[in-house]
PDB file of C-alpha atoms in Angstrom:
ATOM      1  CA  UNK A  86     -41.274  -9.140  20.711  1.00  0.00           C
ATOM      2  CA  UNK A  87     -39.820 -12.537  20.122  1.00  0.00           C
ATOM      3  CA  UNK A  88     -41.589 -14.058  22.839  1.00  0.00           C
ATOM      4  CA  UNK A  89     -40.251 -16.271  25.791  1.00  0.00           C
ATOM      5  CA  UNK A  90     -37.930 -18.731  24.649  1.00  0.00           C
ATOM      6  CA  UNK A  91     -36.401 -21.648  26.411  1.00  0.00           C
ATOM      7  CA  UNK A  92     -33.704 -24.238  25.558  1.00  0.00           C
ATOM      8  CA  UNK A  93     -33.303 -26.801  25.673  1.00  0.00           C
ATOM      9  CA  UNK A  94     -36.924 -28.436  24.145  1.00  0.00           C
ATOM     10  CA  UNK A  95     -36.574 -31.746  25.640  1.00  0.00           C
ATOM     11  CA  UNK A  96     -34.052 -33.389  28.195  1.00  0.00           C
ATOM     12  CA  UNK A  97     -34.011 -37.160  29.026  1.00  0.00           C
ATOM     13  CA  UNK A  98     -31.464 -37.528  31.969  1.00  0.00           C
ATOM     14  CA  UNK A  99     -30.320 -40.474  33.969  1.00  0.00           C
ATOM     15  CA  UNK A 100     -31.207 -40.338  37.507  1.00  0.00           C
ATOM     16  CA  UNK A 101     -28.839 -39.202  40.157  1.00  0.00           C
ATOM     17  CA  UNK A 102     -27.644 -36.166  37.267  1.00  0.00           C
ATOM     18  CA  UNK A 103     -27.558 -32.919  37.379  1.00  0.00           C
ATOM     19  CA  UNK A 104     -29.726 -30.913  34.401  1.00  0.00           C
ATOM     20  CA  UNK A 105     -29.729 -26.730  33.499  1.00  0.00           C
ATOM     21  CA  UNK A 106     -32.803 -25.471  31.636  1.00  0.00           C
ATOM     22  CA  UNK A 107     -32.677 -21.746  30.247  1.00  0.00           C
ATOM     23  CA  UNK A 108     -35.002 -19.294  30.043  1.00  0.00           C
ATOM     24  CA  UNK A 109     -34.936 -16.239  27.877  1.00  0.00           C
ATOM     25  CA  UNK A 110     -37.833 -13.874  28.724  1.00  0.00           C
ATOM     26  CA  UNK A 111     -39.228 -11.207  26.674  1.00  0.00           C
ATOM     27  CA  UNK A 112     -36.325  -8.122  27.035  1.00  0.00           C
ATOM     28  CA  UNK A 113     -38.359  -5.670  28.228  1.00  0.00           C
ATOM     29  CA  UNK A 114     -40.101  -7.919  31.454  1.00  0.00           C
ATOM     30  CA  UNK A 115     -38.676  -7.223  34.740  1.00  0.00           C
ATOM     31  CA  UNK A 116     -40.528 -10.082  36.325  1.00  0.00           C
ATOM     32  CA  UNK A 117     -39.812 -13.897  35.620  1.00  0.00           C
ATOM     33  CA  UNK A 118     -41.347 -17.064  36.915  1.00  0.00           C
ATOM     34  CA  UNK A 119     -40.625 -21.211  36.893  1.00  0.00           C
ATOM     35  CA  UNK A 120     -44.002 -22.918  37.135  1.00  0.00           C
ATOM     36  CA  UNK A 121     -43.449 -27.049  36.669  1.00  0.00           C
ATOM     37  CA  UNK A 122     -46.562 -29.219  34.612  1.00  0.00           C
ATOM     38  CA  UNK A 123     -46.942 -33.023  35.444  1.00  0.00           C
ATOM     39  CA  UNK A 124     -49.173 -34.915  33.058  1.00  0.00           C
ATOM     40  CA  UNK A 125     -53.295 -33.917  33.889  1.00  0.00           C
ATOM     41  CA  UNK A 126     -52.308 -30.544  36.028  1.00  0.00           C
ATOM     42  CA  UNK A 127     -52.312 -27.414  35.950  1.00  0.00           C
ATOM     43  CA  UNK A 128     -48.798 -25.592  36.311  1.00  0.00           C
ATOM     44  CA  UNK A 129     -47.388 -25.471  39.963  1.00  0.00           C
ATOM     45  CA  UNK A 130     -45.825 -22.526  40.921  1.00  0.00           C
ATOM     46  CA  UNK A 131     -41.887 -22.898  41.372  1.00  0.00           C
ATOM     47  CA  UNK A 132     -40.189 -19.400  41.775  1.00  0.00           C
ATOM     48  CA  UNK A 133     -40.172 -15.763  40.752  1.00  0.00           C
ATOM     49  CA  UNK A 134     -37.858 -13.263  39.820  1.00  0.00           C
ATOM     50  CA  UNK A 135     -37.950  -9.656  39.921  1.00  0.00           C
ATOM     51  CA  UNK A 136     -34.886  -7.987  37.976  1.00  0.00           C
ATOM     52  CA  UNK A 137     -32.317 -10.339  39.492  1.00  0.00           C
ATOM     53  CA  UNK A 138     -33.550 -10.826  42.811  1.00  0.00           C
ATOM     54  CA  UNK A 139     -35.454 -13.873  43.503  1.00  0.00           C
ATOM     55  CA  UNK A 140     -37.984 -12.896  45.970  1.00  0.00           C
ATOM     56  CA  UNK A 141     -40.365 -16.081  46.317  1.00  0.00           C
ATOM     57  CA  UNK A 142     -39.769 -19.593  46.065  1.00  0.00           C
ATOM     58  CA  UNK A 143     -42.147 -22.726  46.983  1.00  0.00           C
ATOM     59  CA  UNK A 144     -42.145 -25.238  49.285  1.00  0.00           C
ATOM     60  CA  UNK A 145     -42.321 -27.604  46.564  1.00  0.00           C
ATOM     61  CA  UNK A 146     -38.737 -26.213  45.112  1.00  0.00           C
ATOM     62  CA  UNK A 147     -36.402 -28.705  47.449  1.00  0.00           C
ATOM     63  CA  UNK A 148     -33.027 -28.294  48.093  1.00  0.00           C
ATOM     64  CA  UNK A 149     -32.052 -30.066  45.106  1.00  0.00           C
ATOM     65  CA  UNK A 150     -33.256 -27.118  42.693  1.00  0.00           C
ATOM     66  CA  UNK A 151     -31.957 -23.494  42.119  1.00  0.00           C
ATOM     67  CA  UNK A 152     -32.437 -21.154  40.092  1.00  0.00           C
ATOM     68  CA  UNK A 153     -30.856 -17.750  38.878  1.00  0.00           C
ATOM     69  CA  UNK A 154     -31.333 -14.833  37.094  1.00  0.00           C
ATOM     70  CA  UNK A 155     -28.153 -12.844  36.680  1.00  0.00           C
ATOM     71  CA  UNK A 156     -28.183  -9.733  35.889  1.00  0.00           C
ATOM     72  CA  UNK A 157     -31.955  -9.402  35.390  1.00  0.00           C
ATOM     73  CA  UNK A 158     -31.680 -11.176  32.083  1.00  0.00           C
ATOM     74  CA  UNK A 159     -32.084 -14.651  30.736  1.00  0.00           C
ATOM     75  CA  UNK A 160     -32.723 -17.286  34.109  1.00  0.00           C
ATOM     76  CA  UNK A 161     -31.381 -20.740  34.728  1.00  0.00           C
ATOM     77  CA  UNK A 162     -32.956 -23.098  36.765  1.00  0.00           C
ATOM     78  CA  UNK A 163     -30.810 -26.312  37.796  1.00  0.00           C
ATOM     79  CA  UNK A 164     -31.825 -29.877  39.286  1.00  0.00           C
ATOM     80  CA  UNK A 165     -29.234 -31.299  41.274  1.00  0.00           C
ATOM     81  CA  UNK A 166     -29.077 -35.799  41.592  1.00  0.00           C
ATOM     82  CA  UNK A 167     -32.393 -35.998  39.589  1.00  0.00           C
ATOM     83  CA  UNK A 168     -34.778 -38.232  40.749  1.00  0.00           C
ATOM     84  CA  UNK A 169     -38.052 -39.837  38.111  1.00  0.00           C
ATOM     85  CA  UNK A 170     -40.351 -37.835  40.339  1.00  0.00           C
ATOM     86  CA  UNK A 171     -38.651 -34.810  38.657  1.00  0.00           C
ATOM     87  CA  UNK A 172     -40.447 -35.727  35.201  1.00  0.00           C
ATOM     88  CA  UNK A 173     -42.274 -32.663  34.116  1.00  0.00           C
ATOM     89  CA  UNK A 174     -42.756 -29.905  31.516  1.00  0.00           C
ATOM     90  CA  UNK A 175     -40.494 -26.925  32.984  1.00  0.00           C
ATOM     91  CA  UNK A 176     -42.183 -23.639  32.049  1.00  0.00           C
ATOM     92  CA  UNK A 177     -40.899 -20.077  32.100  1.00  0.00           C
ATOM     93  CA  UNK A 178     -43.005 -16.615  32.277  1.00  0.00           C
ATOM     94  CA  UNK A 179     -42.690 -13.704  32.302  1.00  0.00           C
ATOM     95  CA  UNK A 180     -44.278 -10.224  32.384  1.00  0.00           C
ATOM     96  CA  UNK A 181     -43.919  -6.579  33.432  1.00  0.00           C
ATOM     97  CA  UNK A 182     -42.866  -3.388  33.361  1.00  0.00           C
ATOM     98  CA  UNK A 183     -46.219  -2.156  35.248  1.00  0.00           C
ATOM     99  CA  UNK A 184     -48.439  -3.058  38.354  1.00  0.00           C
ATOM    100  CA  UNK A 185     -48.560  -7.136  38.700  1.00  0.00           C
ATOM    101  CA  UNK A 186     -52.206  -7.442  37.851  1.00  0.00           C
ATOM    102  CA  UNK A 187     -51.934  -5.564  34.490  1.00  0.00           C
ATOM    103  CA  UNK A 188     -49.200  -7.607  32.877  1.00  0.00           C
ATOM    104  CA  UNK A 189     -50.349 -10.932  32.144  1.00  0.00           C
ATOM    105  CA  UNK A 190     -47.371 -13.724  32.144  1.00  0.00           C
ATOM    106  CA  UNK A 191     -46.441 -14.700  28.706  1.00  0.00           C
ATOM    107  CA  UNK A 192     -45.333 -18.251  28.768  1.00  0.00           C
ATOM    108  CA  UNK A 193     -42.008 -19.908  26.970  1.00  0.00           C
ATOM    109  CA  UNK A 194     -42.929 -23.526  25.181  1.00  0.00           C
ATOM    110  CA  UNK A 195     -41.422 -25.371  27.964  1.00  0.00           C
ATOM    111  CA  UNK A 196     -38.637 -27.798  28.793  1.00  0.00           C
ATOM    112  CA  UNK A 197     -39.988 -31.303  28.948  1.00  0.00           C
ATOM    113  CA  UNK A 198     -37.671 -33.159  31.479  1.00  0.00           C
ATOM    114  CA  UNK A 199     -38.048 -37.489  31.650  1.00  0.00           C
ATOM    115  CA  UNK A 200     -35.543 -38.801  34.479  1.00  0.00           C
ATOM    116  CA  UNK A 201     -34.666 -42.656  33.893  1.00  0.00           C
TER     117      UNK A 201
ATOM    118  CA  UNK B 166     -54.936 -20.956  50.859  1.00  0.00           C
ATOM    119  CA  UNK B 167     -56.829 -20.731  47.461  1.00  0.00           C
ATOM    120  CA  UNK B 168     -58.172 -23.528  44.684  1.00  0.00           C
ATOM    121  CA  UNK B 169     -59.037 -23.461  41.366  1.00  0.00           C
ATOM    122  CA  UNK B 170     -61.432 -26.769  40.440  1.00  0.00           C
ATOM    123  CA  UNK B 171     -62.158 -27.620  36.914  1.00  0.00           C
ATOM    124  CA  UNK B 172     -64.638 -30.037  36.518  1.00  0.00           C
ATOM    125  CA  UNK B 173     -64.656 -31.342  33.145  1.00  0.00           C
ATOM    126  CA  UNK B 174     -61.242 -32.922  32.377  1.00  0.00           C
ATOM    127  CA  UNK B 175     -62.555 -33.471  28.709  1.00  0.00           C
ATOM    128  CA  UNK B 176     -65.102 -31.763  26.421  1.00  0.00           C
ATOM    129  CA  UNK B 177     -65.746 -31.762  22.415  1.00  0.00           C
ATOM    130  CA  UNK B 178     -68.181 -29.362  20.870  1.00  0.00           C
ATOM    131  CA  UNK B 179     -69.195 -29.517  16.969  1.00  0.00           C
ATOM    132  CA  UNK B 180     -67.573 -26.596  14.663  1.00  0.00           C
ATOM    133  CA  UNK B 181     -69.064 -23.371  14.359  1.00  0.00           C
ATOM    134  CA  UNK B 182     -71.363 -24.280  17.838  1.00  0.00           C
ATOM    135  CA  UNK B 183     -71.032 -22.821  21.282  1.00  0.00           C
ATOM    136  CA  UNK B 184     -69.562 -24.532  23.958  1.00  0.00           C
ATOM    137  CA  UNK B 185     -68.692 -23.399  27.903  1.00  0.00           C
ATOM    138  CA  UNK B 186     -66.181 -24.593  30.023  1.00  0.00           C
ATOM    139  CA  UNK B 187     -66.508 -24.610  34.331  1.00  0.00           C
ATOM    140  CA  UNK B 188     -64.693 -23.111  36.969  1.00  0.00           C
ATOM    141  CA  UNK B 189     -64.662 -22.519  40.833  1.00  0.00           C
ATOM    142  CA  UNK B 190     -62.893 -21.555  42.887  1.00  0.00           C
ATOM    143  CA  UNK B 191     -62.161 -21.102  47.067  1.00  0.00           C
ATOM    144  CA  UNK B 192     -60.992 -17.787  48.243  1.00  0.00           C
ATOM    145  CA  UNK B 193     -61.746 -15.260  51.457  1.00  0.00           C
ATOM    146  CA  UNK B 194     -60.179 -12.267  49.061  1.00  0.00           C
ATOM    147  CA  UNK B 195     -62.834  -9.880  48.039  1.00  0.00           C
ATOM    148  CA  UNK B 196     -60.523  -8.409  45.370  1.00  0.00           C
ATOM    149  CA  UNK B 197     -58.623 -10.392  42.854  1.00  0.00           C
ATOM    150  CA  UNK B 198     -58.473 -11.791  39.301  1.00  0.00           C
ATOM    151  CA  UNK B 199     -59.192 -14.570  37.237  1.00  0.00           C
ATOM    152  CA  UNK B 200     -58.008 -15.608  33.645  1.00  0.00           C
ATOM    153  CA  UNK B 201     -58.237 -18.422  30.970  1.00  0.00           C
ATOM    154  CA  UNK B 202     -55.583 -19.305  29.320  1.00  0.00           C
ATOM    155  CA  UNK B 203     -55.428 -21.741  26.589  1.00  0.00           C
ATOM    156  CA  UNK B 204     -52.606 -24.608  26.019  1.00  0.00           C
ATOM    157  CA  UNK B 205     -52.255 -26.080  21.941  1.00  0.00           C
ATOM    158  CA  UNK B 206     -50.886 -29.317  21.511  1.00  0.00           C
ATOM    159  CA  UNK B 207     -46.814 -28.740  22.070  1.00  0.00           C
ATOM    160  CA  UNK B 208     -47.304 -25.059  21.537  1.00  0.00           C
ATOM    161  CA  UNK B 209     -47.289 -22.283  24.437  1.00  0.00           C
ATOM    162  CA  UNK B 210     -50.049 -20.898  26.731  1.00  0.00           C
ATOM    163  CA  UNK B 211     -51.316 -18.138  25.909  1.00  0.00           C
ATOM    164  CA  UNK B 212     -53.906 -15.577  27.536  1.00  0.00           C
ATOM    165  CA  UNK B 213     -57.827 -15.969  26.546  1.00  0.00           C
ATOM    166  CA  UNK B 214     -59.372 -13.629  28.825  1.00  0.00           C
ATOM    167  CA  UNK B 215     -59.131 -11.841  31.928  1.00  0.00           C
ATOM    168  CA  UNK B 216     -61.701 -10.793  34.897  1.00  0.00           C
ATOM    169  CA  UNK B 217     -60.855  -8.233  37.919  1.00  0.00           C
ATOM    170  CA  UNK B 218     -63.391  -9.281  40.503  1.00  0.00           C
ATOM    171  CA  UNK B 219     -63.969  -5.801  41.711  1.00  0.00           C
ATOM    172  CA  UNK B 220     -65.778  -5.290  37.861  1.00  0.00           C
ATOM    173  CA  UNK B 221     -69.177  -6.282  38.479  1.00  0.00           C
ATOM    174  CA  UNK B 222     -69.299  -6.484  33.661  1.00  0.00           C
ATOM    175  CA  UNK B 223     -68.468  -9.461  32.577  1.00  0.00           C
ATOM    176  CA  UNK B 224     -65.368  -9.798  30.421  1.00  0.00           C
ATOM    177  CA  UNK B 225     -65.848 -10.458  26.541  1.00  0.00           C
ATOM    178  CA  UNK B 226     -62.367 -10.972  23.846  1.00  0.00           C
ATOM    179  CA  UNK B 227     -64.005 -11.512  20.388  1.00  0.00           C
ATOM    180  CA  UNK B 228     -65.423 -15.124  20.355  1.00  0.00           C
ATOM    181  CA  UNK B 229     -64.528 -15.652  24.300  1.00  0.00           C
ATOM    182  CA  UNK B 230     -66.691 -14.545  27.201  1.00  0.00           C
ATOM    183  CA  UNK B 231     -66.846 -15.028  30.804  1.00  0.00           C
ATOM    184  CA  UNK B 232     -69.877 -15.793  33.083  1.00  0.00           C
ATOM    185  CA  UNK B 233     -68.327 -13.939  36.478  1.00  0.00           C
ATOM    186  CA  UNK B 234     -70.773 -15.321  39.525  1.00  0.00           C
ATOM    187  CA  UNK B 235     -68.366 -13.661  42.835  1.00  0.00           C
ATOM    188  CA  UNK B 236     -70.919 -14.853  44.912  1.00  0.00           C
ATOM    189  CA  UNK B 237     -71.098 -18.457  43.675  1.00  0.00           C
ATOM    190  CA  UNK B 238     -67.488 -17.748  43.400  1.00  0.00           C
ATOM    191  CA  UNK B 239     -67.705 -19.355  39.259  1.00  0.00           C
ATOM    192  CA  UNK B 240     -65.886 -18.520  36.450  1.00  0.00           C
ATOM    193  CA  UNK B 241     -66.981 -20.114  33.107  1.00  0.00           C
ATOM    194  CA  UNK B 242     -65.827 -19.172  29.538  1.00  0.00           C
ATOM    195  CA  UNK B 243     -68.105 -19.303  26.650  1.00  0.00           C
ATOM    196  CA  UNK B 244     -66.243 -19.729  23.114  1.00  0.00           C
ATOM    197  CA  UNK B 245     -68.907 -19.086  20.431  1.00  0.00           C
ATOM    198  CA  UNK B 246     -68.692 -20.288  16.889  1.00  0.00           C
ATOM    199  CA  UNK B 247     -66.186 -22.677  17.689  1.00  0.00           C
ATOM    200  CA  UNK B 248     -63.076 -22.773  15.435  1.00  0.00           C
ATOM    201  CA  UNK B 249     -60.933 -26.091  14.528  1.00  0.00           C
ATOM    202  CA  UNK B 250     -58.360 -23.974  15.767  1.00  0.00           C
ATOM    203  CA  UNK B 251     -59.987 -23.354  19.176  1.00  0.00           C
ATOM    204  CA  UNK B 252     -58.701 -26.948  19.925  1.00  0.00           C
ATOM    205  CA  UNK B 253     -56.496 -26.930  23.573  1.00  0.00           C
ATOM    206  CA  UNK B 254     -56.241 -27.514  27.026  1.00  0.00           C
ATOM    207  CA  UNK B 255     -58.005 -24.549  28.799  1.00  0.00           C
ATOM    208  CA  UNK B 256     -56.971 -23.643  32.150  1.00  0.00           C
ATOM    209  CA  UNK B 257     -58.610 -21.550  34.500  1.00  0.00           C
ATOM    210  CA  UNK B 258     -56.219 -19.962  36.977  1.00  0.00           C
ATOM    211  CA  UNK B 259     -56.505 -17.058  39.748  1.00  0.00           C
ATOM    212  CA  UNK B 260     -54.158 -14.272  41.105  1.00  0.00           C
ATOM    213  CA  UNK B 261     -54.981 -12.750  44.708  1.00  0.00           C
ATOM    214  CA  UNK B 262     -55.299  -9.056  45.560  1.00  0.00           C
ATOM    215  CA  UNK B 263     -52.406  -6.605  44.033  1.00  0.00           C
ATOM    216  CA  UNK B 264     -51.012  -9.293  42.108  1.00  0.00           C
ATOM    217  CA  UNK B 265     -51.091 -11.915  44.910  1.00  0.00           C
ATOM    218  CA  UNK B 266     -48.247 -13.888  46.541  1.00  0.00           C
ATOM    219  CA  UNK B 267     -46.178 -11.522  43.823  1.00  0.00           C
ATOM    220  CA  UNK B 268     -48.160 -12.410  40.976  1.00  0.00           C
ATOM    221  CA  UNK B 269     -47.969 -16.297  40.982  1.00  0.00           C
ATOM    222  CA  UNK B 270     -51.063 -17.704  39.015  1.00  0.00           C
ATOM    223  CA  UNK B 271     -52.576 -20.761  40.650  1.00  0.00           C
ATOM    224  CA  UNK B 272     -54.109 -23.194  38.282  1.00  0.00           C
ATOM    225  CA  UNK B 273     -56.614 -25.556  38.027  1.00  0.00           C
ATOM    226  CA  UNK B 274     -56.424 -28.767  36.461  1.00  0.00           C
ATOM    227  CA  UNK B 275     -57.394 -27.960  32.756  1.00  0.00           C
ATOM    228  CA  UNK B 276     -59.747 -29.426  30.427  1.00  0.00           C
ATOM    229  CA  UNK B 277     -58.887 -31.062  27.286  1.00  0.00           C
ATOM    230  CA  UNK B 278     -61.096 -29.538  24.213  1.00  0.00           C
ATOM    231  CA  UNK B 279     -61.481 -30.994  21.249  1.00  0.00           C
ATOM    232  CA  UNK B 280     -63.409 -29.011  18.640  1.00  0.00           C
ATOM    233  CA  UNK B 281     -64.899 -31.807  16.011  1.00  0.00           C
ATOM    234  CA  UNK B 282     -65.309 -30.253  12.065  1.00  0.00           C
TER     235      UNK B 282
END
């Protein structure tokens, strides 16, 4: 178990570019999440994976983000024309096989993004 | 929709002493489940402790223990004999029934603790 791992540590983009953050979960997890931190909060719930199929995403994931998870494996979530609202520590979970409420999420270190 | 409120951004207890941390929470659920989980400086969150509401015993992991009130709908976790290493942010979060909106956490805001030698 190598834990969740997610590259790259730090990004500092311009605004108006586009950024990909990776997420390598633990191998055996069929279930992956995208949570984003702003300074004083709690994570926020972005989007979650089971396998490949990405069967929830929140209103607060606009048009400008996506995210994938091909082939059940690693994920990558992608901000299109970034704006400095998009500032945040990016985190990735992930947890399973088993029922939802017995496999705690095991969290990744985070991407810190800073838009300029 | 549920909340999780922590009320103490910031706390700082004394080494080896006992400290507890708040947390409530808004829900009409009669079944789901709570957790702490605890945030180093620049390292990853990682589980403390975890409560099914449904379990009437309050959860204990070593040095961490929860005060479970479902009726007063608070969630507090006592850390005894306070470690340097106990240092973190501490969030409280909650999952709804069956693992919720597919097992999303929701968070609350965290509070900063700094454990003094």
């Amino acid at each position: 178990d190598t834990g969740v791992s997610q590259n790259p540590r730090h990004k500092i983009t311009k605004r108006g570019q586009n950024v990909t953050f990776r997420c390598d979960p633990i191998s055996e997890h069929n279930r992956l999440y995208w949570y984003r931190q702003t300074l004083g909060q709690g994570p926020e719930f972005l989007t979650y994976f089971q396998n490949e199929a990405q069967l929830e995403k929140s209103r607060l994931l606009s048009d400008r983000f996506s995210a994938e998870r091909p082939k059940g494996s690693f994920s990558t979530l992608e901000i299109q024309r970034t704006e400095q609202g998009d500032s945040a520590m990016y985190l990735c979970a992930s947890s399973g096989p088993g029922q939802i409420y017995n496999s705690p999420l095991h969290f990744g270190n985070g991407t810190r993004l800073t838009v300029t | 929709a549920q909340t999780v409120t922590q009320s103490q951004p910031e706390m700082s207890v004394q080494e080896a002493e006992t400290v507890t941390l708040s947390c409530t929470y808004d829900t009409s659920e009669n079944n789901y489940y709570l957790f702490w989980y605890k945030q180093p400086p620049s390292r990853q969150m990682i589980l403390v402790i975890r409560q099914e509401a449904y379990k009437q015993q309050n959860a204990t992991e070593n040095r961490f223990s929860v005060n479970f009130q479902k009726a007063a709908k608070s969630f507090s976790l006592k850390i005894s004999d306070s470690q340097l290493g106990d240092t973190a942010m501490y969030f409280c979060a909650f999952m709804g029934p069956y693992g919720g909106s597919q097992g999303n956490l929701i968070f609350g805001k965290g509070t900063k603790l700094s454990v003094k030698p």
